């Protein structure tokens, strides 16, 4: 169903959600937008967070010997690209019991961007209006058009949407594509070249900080290490030399250029060949957080100018 | 850092444009987990007669420490005590540490690890410009046209600044790199000068020669704002590129081209340990300042001299006077007027004789002249040269107190260990490499009974009969802002509102670029010097030069980073880099254990064959206790800055059994 929520009612709407659930939403600290647990509806800030809330389902660091009592949580204010990231990861993680358990306790309310960001290219993978979401909010005049599929988001603070609003929402991706031209990914999985000099060029710049992995809403690789009374699972990065180092020191990807190639080919080729979906939601965070500004869009453009 | 005071959830890069513009290096993403490591010290420890550490309560531990310190003070006098502050602690804590040494124990024997990294910067830049700090700002890097990087592996040691240089290079700006090792920046440089270790001064002097010879200097700037140009040009005359080429091994043509580019563009010079850790460290720094003065590349946007500081607060701890020869605010201890300010403020008499520098403290302890040491957050066993000597001198002490967040190689020798709080658990300020004073706030609960370093110092001072009563760190900052001119009018409210201020601060406004209208010391001074051969150089007996440095994944002595799994996975073991041809001639295979022998010691370490290093040069990171590079380095000191020459040690290679 499609509704309309007046901006004035948004804090109360969130307060109502807070009565029954934990709400993990976007907040503003200085000029930075981050995810945090909200104490009341006024703390919410409608903005694109620096990192996706991937951490909620795949923790950046977790002691596997400790078990948390997971609670039902609402992720409020996630951008469409980040939510799409979870849906993409499911192609692999649907077999993971822990992931499924956590995922089933999460309700997502995504906010559709009202204008294109400078880093993203989400129109390449569909656009900011998603086909499947608990609730999605689209800015419209003095409020939001809200499409609800998950009943926890129902509220009597909303009114039914007018026909004009429904039309605006339906046609939003097309409209957005005019503002943010989609990149051409046709056959890119076949066109990408293993021996391309591009990988050496990128390796010259890359300082292997791992930011592209840590900020990516679709990267799910982890490593497990053991300490005293603990068994730690933490985010890993395929840009690191130790990622593929085997016992005895042999390494199938010994140099940075081969690791960068792996990252981009996994994103744009291998995953598509296996699962029929690109391992990228077009959020552009890898470019945004990259200290030396390696741009995944340039990689796509190289093969499909 | 995202926490709920009990656990860390994630790390998020702030998008502040003036510092890191939304980026972090691997140590930012992964490295800070050490604060929650199981092995954090939780209760004070006292060593019993058998040499085992026993947990104790705070009162007992403080009593043990103060009674030993007072006994030694009474028996041998103030100069038998030595104190070490730390560049990892806050400004407030460093300020109190030197106050403890000077007010309570009447000695100038207080120093910290800035001695072995940027003491020559302080000495060199104060004598040239008047302020021993980066003249420009991180944000201002983008405004320059040329980057001259000498003796700094910027992408590995200061990745956020390094990546700014990379981005600007990609935009087509000019990059000149001078380094014996072919570092990442060298691969993308317009001009790469591969000079021999310890010949920086000859190289820099020769660049000045070219600039004067080709009349590319800024005549107006020199006339209006500098002094001593005549003497400078007289000494520089001896360094034409052909002569310098024979010393440095760099083609004369390259020196010329680099000098011409430097003089004709808006240039920033970046340097770090490769310049400072030499017996001529001060002269090296002055030579860099000379170049800037000669071409007017200082005091305006897009120009400057940028010493890159390694620890989070090495700038601040120096500002706070945690140095044996400077009082807070860089007033020299022998300057009567400077002393008077503090004598009045602290109501005591201050010694006028400069104290012992870090390296000297250990020498004196070895000779038995220093009887007790108080070390805060430092690990000299790994970070100082000739570690065997350091261990012997620690064993030689009658009393050693250490306050740290972890059990370190140094703390093993302590009689009392105080557990302290990490940056995440306390309130305070840090001053970063661009002089920016930033407020830190607690967002984790401290482990066990750990106290912040300033609280511990206050307990010691008060049990010695003083009545310091700082309730929190902000009151210490109020005192600092009254006494240290650079920090005048700094208070926490101001810092919180602005998100950090660059000193000198005037009424809640920072200074982005130093020396804009006039130099801090009045006029900029040319300080020319002749190049001298390093004390140890290539010779028959020791045909290699060993130089030390760091790796991207580790920090300093690894006390923190080696406890982080992912960082340790990436750089788990020590190695020595050797050129392929040298390896071939000596029949060394990759990863083979080889013996490095110097005049000061020997060790076995894995060889890594790489053309990163030129022939005749060996490189070793110093983070690792397994093969501590500093076991074999020399402790020859720069006579003025007292910094050890860690970058040039004569070495030879032997076989390991």
Short mmCIF file of N, CA and C in Angstrom, two decimals, chain A residues 24 31-37 48 50-52 55 59-62 66 68 119 201-212 214-215 223-230 234-237 239-243 245 256 259 288-293, chain B residues 1-4 7-17 20-30 33 36-39 154-156 158-160 162-164 166-167 170 184-185 187-188 552-553 564-572 591 608:
data_model
loop_
_atom_site.label_atom_id
_atom_site.label_comp_id
_atom_site.label_asym_id
_atom_site.label_seq_id
_atom_site.Cartn_x
_atom_site.Cartn_y
_atom_site.Cartn_z
N UNK A 24 17.35 1.75 14.91
CA UNK A 24 18.73 2.09 14.57
C UNK A 24 18.64 3.00 13.35
N UNK A 31 29.19 17.49 10.98
CA UNK A 31 28.73 17.39 9.59
C UNK A 31 28.60 15.95 9.15
N UNK A 32 28.85 15.02 10.07
CA UNK A 32 28.84 13.61 9.69
C UNK A 32 27.48 12.98 9.97
N UNK A 33 27.02 12.14 9.04
CA UNK A 33 25.79 11.39 9.26
C UNK A 33 26.18 9.95 9.57
N UNK A 34 25.72 9.45 10.72
CA UNK A 34 26.07 8.09 11.10
C UNK A 34 24.83 7.35 11.60
N UNK A 35 24.92 6.04 11.64
CA UNK A 35 23.86 5.22 12.21
C UNK A 35 24.09 5.05 13.70
N UNK A 36 22.99 5.14 14.46
CA UNK A 36 23.08 4.93 15.90
C UNK A 36 21.68 4.58 16.40
N UNK A 37 21.59 4.04 17.61
CA UNK A 37 20.27 3.80 18.18
C UNK A 37 19.61 5.13 18.50
N UNK A 48 22.42 10.69 3.95
CA UNK A 48 23.14 9.48 3.57
C UNK A 48 24.28 9.26 4.55
N UNK A 50 27.69 7.84 6.40
CA UNK A 50 29.04 7.64 5.87
C UNK A 50 29.25 6.18 5.49
N UNK A 51 28.87 5.27 6.41
CA UNK A 51 28.97 3.84 6.11
C UNK A 51 27.58 3.24 6.09
N UNK A 52 27.43 2.13 5.39
CA UNK A 52 26.15 1.43 5.41
C UNK A 52 25.99 0.73 6.76
N UNK A 55 27.21 -3.41 9.43
CA UNK A 55 27.69 -3.84 10.72
C UNK A 55 26.62 -4.49 11.60
N UNK A 59 28.75 -8.20 11.83
CA UNK A 59 29.52 -7.31 12.69
C UNK A 59 30.97 -7.20 12.22
N UNK A 60 31.53 -6.01 12.38
CA UNK A 60 32.91 -5.80 11.95
C UNK A 60 33.86 -6.67 12.79
N UNK A 61 33.42 -7.05 13.97
CA UNK A 61 34.27 -7.81 14.88
C UNK A 61 33.35 -8.51 15.87
N UNK A 62 33.51 -9.80 16.04
CA UNK A 62 32.58 -10.50 16.94
C UNK A 62 33.29 -11.67 17.57
N UNK A 66 30.70 -15.68 22.40
CA UNK A 66 29.67 -14.95 23.15
C UNK A 66 28.41 -14.88 22.31
N UNK A 68 24.75 -13.07 21.79
CA UNK A 68 23.89 -11.95 22.16
C UNK A 68 22.44 -12.38 22.05
N UNK A 119 28.87 10.49 -5.64
CA UNK A 119 29.70 9.29 -5.74
C UNK A 119 28.95 8.12 -6.38
N UNK A 201 48.18 0.06 -13.09
CA UNK A 201 48.01 1.51 -12.88
C UNK A 201 47.36 1.77 -11.52
N UNK A 202 46.31 1.00 -11.22
CA UNK A 202 45.61 1.20 -9.95
C UNK A 202 46.52 0.84 -8.78
N UNK A 203 47.32 -0.22 -8.96
CA UNK A 203 48.20 -0.66 -7.87
C UNK A 203 49.24 0.40 -7.53
N UNK A 204 49.62 1.20 -8.52
CA UNK A 204 50.59 2.27 -8.26
C UNK A 204 50.05 3.25 -7.23
N UNK A 205 48.74 3.52 -7.32
CA UNK A 205 48.14 4.49 -6.42
C UNK A 205 47.73 3.88 -5.09
N UNK A 206 47.17 2.70 -5.13
CA UNK A 206 46.50 2.09 -3.97
C UNK A 206 47.44 2.02 -2.76
N UNK A 207 46.95 2.43 -1.59
CA UNK A 207 47.77 2.33 -0.38
C UNK A 207 47.29 1.20 0.53
N UNK A 208 46.53 0.28 -0.02
CA UNK A 208 45.96 -0.89 0.69
C UNK A 208 45.45 -0.58 2.10
N UNK A 209 44.49 0.31 2.17
CA UNK A 209 43.89 0.61 3.47
C UNK A 209 42.69 -0.28 3.75
N UNK A 210 42.13 -0.87 2.71
CA UNK A 210 40.98 -1.73 2.91
C UNK A 210 39.65 -1.00 2.97
N UNK A 211 39.66 0.32 2.82
CA UNK A 211 38.43 1.10 2.94
C UNK A 211 37.36 0.63 1.95
N UNK A 212 37.76 0.25 0.74
CA UNK A 212 36.77 -0.16 -0.26
C UNK A 212 36.00 -1.38 0.22
N UNK A 214 35.72 -2.35 3.58
CA UNK A 214 35.02 -2.08 4.83
C UNK A 214 33.79 -1.20 4.62
N UNK A 215 33.84 -0.34 3.60
CA UNK A 215 32.70 0.56 3.39
C UNK A 215 31.68 -0.04 2.43
N UNK A 223 37.51 -13.11 8.38
CA UNK A 223 38.57 -14.02 8.79
C UNK A 223 38.26 -14.42 10.23
N UNK A 224 38.72 -15.59 10.61
CA UNK A 224 38.51 -16.04 11.99
C UNK A 224 39.87 -16.27 12.64
N UNK A 225 40.05 -15.71 13.81
CA UNK A 225 41.30 -15.93 14.52
C UNK A 225 41.01 -16.25 15.97
N UNK A 226 41.93 -16.96 16.58
CA UNK A 226 41.66 -17.42 17.93
C UNK A 226 42.64 -16.84 18.93
N UNK A 227 42.07 -16.39 20.05
CA UNK A 227 42.92 -15.88 21.12
C UNK A 227 42.55 -16.62 22.39
N UNK A 228 42.94 -16.02 23.52
CA UNK A 228 42.64 -16.62 24.80
C UNK A 228 41.13 -16.55 25.04
N UNK A 229 40.48 -17.64 25.22
CA UNK A 229 39.04 -17.67 25.49
C UNK A 229 38.21 -16.93 24.47
N UNK A 230 38.74 -16.75 23.29
CA UNK A 230 37.92 -16.05 22.31
C UNK A 230 38.16 -16.59 20.92
N UNK A 234 36.10 -11.41 12.10
CA UNK A 234 36.11 -9.98 11.77
C UNK A 234 36.18 -9.75 10.27
N UNK A 235 35.75 -8.57 9.85
CA UNK A 235 35.78 -8.21 8.45
C UNK A 235 37.20 -8.37 7.91
N UNK A 236 37.30 -8.91 6.73
CA UNK A 236 38.60 -9.02 6.11
C UNK A 236 38.59 -8.18 4.83
N UNK A 237 39.74 -8.08 4.21
CA UNK A 237 39.85 -7.27 3.01
C UNK A 237 40.69 -8.00 1.99
N UNK A 239 42.19 -6.78 -0.35
CA UNK A 239 43.30 -5.94 -0.80
C UNK A 239 44.57 -6.28 -0.01
N UNK A 240 44.38 -7.02 1.11
CA UNK A 240 45.51 -7.33 1.97
C UNK A 240 46.28 -8.55 1.46
N UNK A 241 47.56 -8.52 1.68
CA UNK A 241 48.42 -9.60 1.23
C UNK A 241 48.09 -10.89 1.96
N UNK A 242 47.73 -10.78 3.24
CA UNK A 242 47.48 -11.98 4.03
C UNK A 242 46.16 -12.67 3.72
N UNK A 243 45.33 -12.05 2.92
CA UNK A 243 44.00 -12.58 2.62
C UNK A 243 44.10 -13.95 1.95
N UNK A 245 47.22 -15.60 1.69
CA UNK A 245 48.47 -16.27 2.02
C UNK A 245 48.17 -17.64 2.64
N UNK A 256 49.85 -6.42 -5.39
CA UNK A 256 48.68 -5.58 -5.22
C UNK A 256 47.82 -5.54 -6.48
N UNK A 259 45.48 -8.36 -6.60
CA UNK A 259 44.42 -8.27 -5.60
C UNK A 259 43.37 -7.26 -6.01
N UNK A 288 34.22 6.98 -2.48
CA UNK A 288 34.12 8.06 -1.49
C UNK A 288 35.15 7.91 -0.38
N UNK A 289 35.34 6.69 0.12
CA UNK A 289 36.26 6.49 1.24
C UNK A 289 37.69 6.21 0.77
N UNK A 290 37.89 6.07 -0.52
CA UNK A 290 39.24 5.74 -1.01
C UNK A 290 40.16 6.94 -0.88
N UNK A 291 41.26 6.80 -0.16
CA UNK A 291 42.17 7.95 0.01
C UNK A 291 42.75 8.42 -1.32
N UNK A 292 42.94 7.50 -2.26
CA UNK A 292 43.57 7.91 -3.53
C UNK A 292 42.56 7.92 -4.68
N UNK A 293 41.30 7.84 -4.34
CA UNK A 293 40.20 8.04 -5.29
C UNK A 293 40.26 7.09 -6.50
N UNK B 1 34.66 6.22 16.30
CA UNK B 1 34.50 4.91 16.91
C UNK B 1 33.08 4.79 17.45
N UNK B 2 32.45 3.67 17.12
CA UNK B 2 31.06 3.48 17.55
C UNK B 2 31.07 2.52 18.73
N UNK B 3 30.65 3.00 19.91
CA UNK B 3 30.71 2.15 21.10
C UNK B 3 29.46 2.32 21.94
N UNK B 4 29.27 1.42 22.91
CA UNK B 4 28.25 1.68 23.93
C UNK B 4 28.91 1.71 25.30
N UNK B 7 31.53 -2.00 24.55
CA UNK B 7 32.06 -2.69 23.39
C UNK B 7 32.27 -1.72 22.24
N UNK B 8 33.20 -2.08 21.37
CA UNK B 8 33.38 -1.28 20.16
C UNK B 8 32.60 -1.96 19.05
N UNK B 9 31.80 -1.22 18.35
CA UNK B 9 31.05 -1.81 17.25
C UNK B 9 31.71 -1.60 15.89
N UNK B 10 32.11 -0.39 15.64
CA UNK B 10 32.64 -0.15 14.30
C UNK B 10 33.47 1.12 14.31
N UNK B 11 34.19 1.34 13.22
CA UNK B 11 34.95 2.57 13.06
C UNK B 11 34.44 3.31 11.84
N UNK B 12 34.21 4.59 11.98
CA UNK B 12 33.65 5.36 10.88
C UNK B 12 34.56 6.54 10.60
N UNK B 13 35.01 6.70 9.36
CA UNK B 13 35.89 7.83 9.05
C UNK B 13 35.10 9.14 9.00
N UNK B 14 35.54 10.13 9.74
CA UNK B 14 34.86 11.41 9.71
C UNK B 14 35.14 12.10 8.38
N UNK B 15 34.16 12.84 7.90
CA UNK B 15 34.33 13.47 6.60
C UNK B 15 34.89 14.88 6.69
N UNK B 16 35.44 15.23 7.85
CA UNK B 16 36.00 16.58 7.99
C UNK B 16 37.04 16.84 6.92
N UNK B 17 36.85 17.90 6.18
CA UNK B 17 37.73 18.14 5.04
C UNK B 17 39.10 18.64 5.43
N UNK B 20 41.08 14.46 7.53
CA UNK B 20 41.18 13.20 6.79
C UNK B 20 40.11 13.03 5.72
N UNK B 21 39.30 14.00 5.49
CA UNK B 21 38.28 14.02 4.45
C UNK B 21 37.65 12.64 4.17
N UNK B 22 37.23 11.98 5.24
CA UNK B 22 36.50 10.73 5.06
C UNK B 22 37.34 9.52 4.73
N UNK B 23 38.64 9.58 4.99
CA UNK B 23 39.46 8.41 4.70
C UNK B 23 40.22 7.99 5.95
N UNK B 24 40.61 6.74 5.98
CA UNK B 24 41.42 6.20 7.06
C UNK B 24 42.45 5.28 6.45
N UNK B 25 43.53 5.02 7.17
CA UNK B 25 44.43 3.97 6.71
C UNK B 25 44.05 2.70 7.44
N UNK B 26 44.77 1.61 7.16
CA UNK B 26 44.38 0.32 7.74
C UNK B 26 44.43 0.37 9.27
N UNK B 27 45.34 1.19 9.82
CA UNK B 27 45.43 1.27 11.27
C UNK B 27 44.21 1.98 11.85
N UNK B 28 43.62 2.87 11.06
CA UNK B 28 42.39 3.53 11.50
C UNK B 28 41.21 2.58 11.43
N UNK B 29 41.17 1.77 10.39
CA UNK B 29 40.03 0.84 10.23
C UNK B 29 40.11 -0.30 11.21
N UNK B 30 41.33 -0.80 11.45
CA UNK B 30 41.46 -2.04 12.21
C UNK B 30 42.27 -1.88 13.49
N UNK B 33 41.49 -1.51 17.82
CA UNK B 33 40.88 -2.53 18.67
C UNK B 33 41.74 -2.86 19.89
N UNK B 36 40.63 -2.66 23.61
CA UNK B 36 39.81 -3.66 24.32
C UNK B 36 40.52 -5.00 24.46
N UNK B 37 41.84 -5.00 24.27
CA UNK B 37 42.55 -6.27 24.33
C UNK B 37 42.54 -6.84 25.75
N UNK B 38 42.44 -8.16 25.83
CA UNK B 38 42.39 -8.84 27.14
C UNK B 38 43.57 -8.51 28.04
N UNK B 39 44.73 -8.28 27.42
CA UNK B 39 45.93 -8.14 28.24
C UNK B 39 46.15 -6.72 28.74
N UNK B 154 56.05 8.56 2.98
CA UNK B 154 54.78 9.16 3.38
C UNK B 154 53.58 8.24 3.22
N UNK B 155 53.54 7.46 2.14
CA UNK B 155 52.34 6.63 1.95
C UNK B 155 52.25 5.53 3.00
N UNK B 156 53.37 5.11 3.56
CA UNK B 156 53.29 4.06 4.57
C UNK B 156 53.17 4.62 5.99
N UNK B 158 52.45 8.05 6.90
CA UNK B 158 51.42 9.07 7.06
C UNK B 158 50.46 8.93 5.88
N UNK B 159 49.74 7.80 5.82
CA UNK B 159 49.00 7.46 4.59
C UNK B 159 47.97 8.52 4.18
N UNK B 160 47.38 9.20 5.15
CA UNK B 160 46.35 10.16 4.76
C UNK B 160 46.99 11.37 4.08
N UNK B 162 50.01 11.14 2.67
CA UNK B 162 50.58 10.53 1.47
C UNK B 162 49.57 10.45 0.34
N UNK B 163 48.34 10.09 0.69
CA UNK B 163 47.34 9.97 -0.38
C UNK B 163 46.94 11.33 -0.93
N UNK B 164 47.04 12.37 -0.10
CA UNK B 164 46.82 13.72 -0.64
C UNK B 164 47.88 14.04 -1.69
N UNK B 166 49.52 11.82 -3.49
CA UNK B 166 49.22 10.99 -4.67
C UNK B 166 48.11 11.65 -5.51
N UNK B 167 47.04 12.06 -4.85
CA UNK B 167 45.92 12.66 -5.60
C UNK B 167 46.36 13.89 -6.37
N UNK B 170 48.40 12.92 -9.34
CA UNK B 170 47.54 12.43 -10.43
C UNK B 170 46.88 13.58 -11.17
N UNK B 184 57.06 3.96 -2.58
CA UNK B 184 55.92 4.04 -3.50
C UNK B 184 55.85 5.40 -4.20
N UNK B 185 56.08 6.47 -3.44
CA UNK B 185 56.02 7.79 -4.07
C UNK B 185 57.11 7.96 -5.12
N UNK B 187 58.09 5.87 -7.24
CA UNK B 187 57.67 5.27 -8.50
C UNK B 187 56.83 6.22 -9.34
N UNK B 188 56.18 7.17 -8.70
CA UNK B 188 55.34 8.08 -9.46
C UNK B 188 55.91 9.49 -9.49
N UNK B 552 54.07 -0.33 7.06
CA UNK B 552 52.73 0.26 7.01
C UNK B 552 51.82 -0.24 8.13
N UNK B 553 51.90 -1.55 8.44
CA UNK B 553 50.92 -2.16 9.32
C UNK B 553 51.23 -2.03 10.80
N UNK B 564 46.80 -6.51 17.37
CA UNK B 564 45.66 -6.51 16.45
C UNK B 564 45.91 -7.58 15.40
N UNK B 565 45.03 -8.57 15.37
CA UNK B 565 45.27 -9.76 14.55
C UNK B 565 45.54 -9.42 13.09
N UNK B 566 44.68 -8.60 12.51
CA UNK B 566 44.80 -8.38 11.07
C UNK B 566 46.10 -7.66 10.71
N UNK B 567 46.50 -6.71 11.53
CA UNK B 567 47.76 -6.00 11.28
C UNK B 567 48.94 -6.94 11.43
N UNK B 568 48.85 -7.78 12.45
CA UNK B 568 49.95 -8.71 12.70
C UNK B 568 50.01 -9.76 11.58
N UNK B 569 48.85 -10.13 11.05
CA UNK B 569 48.83 -11.08 9.95
C UNK B 569 49.56 -10.50 8.73
N UNK B 570 49.38 -9.22 8.50
CA UNK B 570 49.97 -8.60 7.32
C UNK B 570 51.48 -8.41 7.45
N UNK B 571 51.93 -8.11 8.65
CA UNK B 571 53.37 -7.86 8.84
C UNK B 571 53.83 -8.58 10.08
N UNK B 572 53.91 -9.92 10.02
CA UNK B 572 54.12 -10.69 11.24
C UNK B 572 55.56 -10.79 11.72
N UNK B 591 64.31 -15.13 1.96
CA UNK B 591 63.79 -15.71 3.21
C UNK B 591 64.82 -16.51 4.00
N UNK B 608 65.06 -10.35 2.83
CA UNK B 608 64.05 -10.15 1.80
C UNK B 608 64.76 -9.48 0.62
#
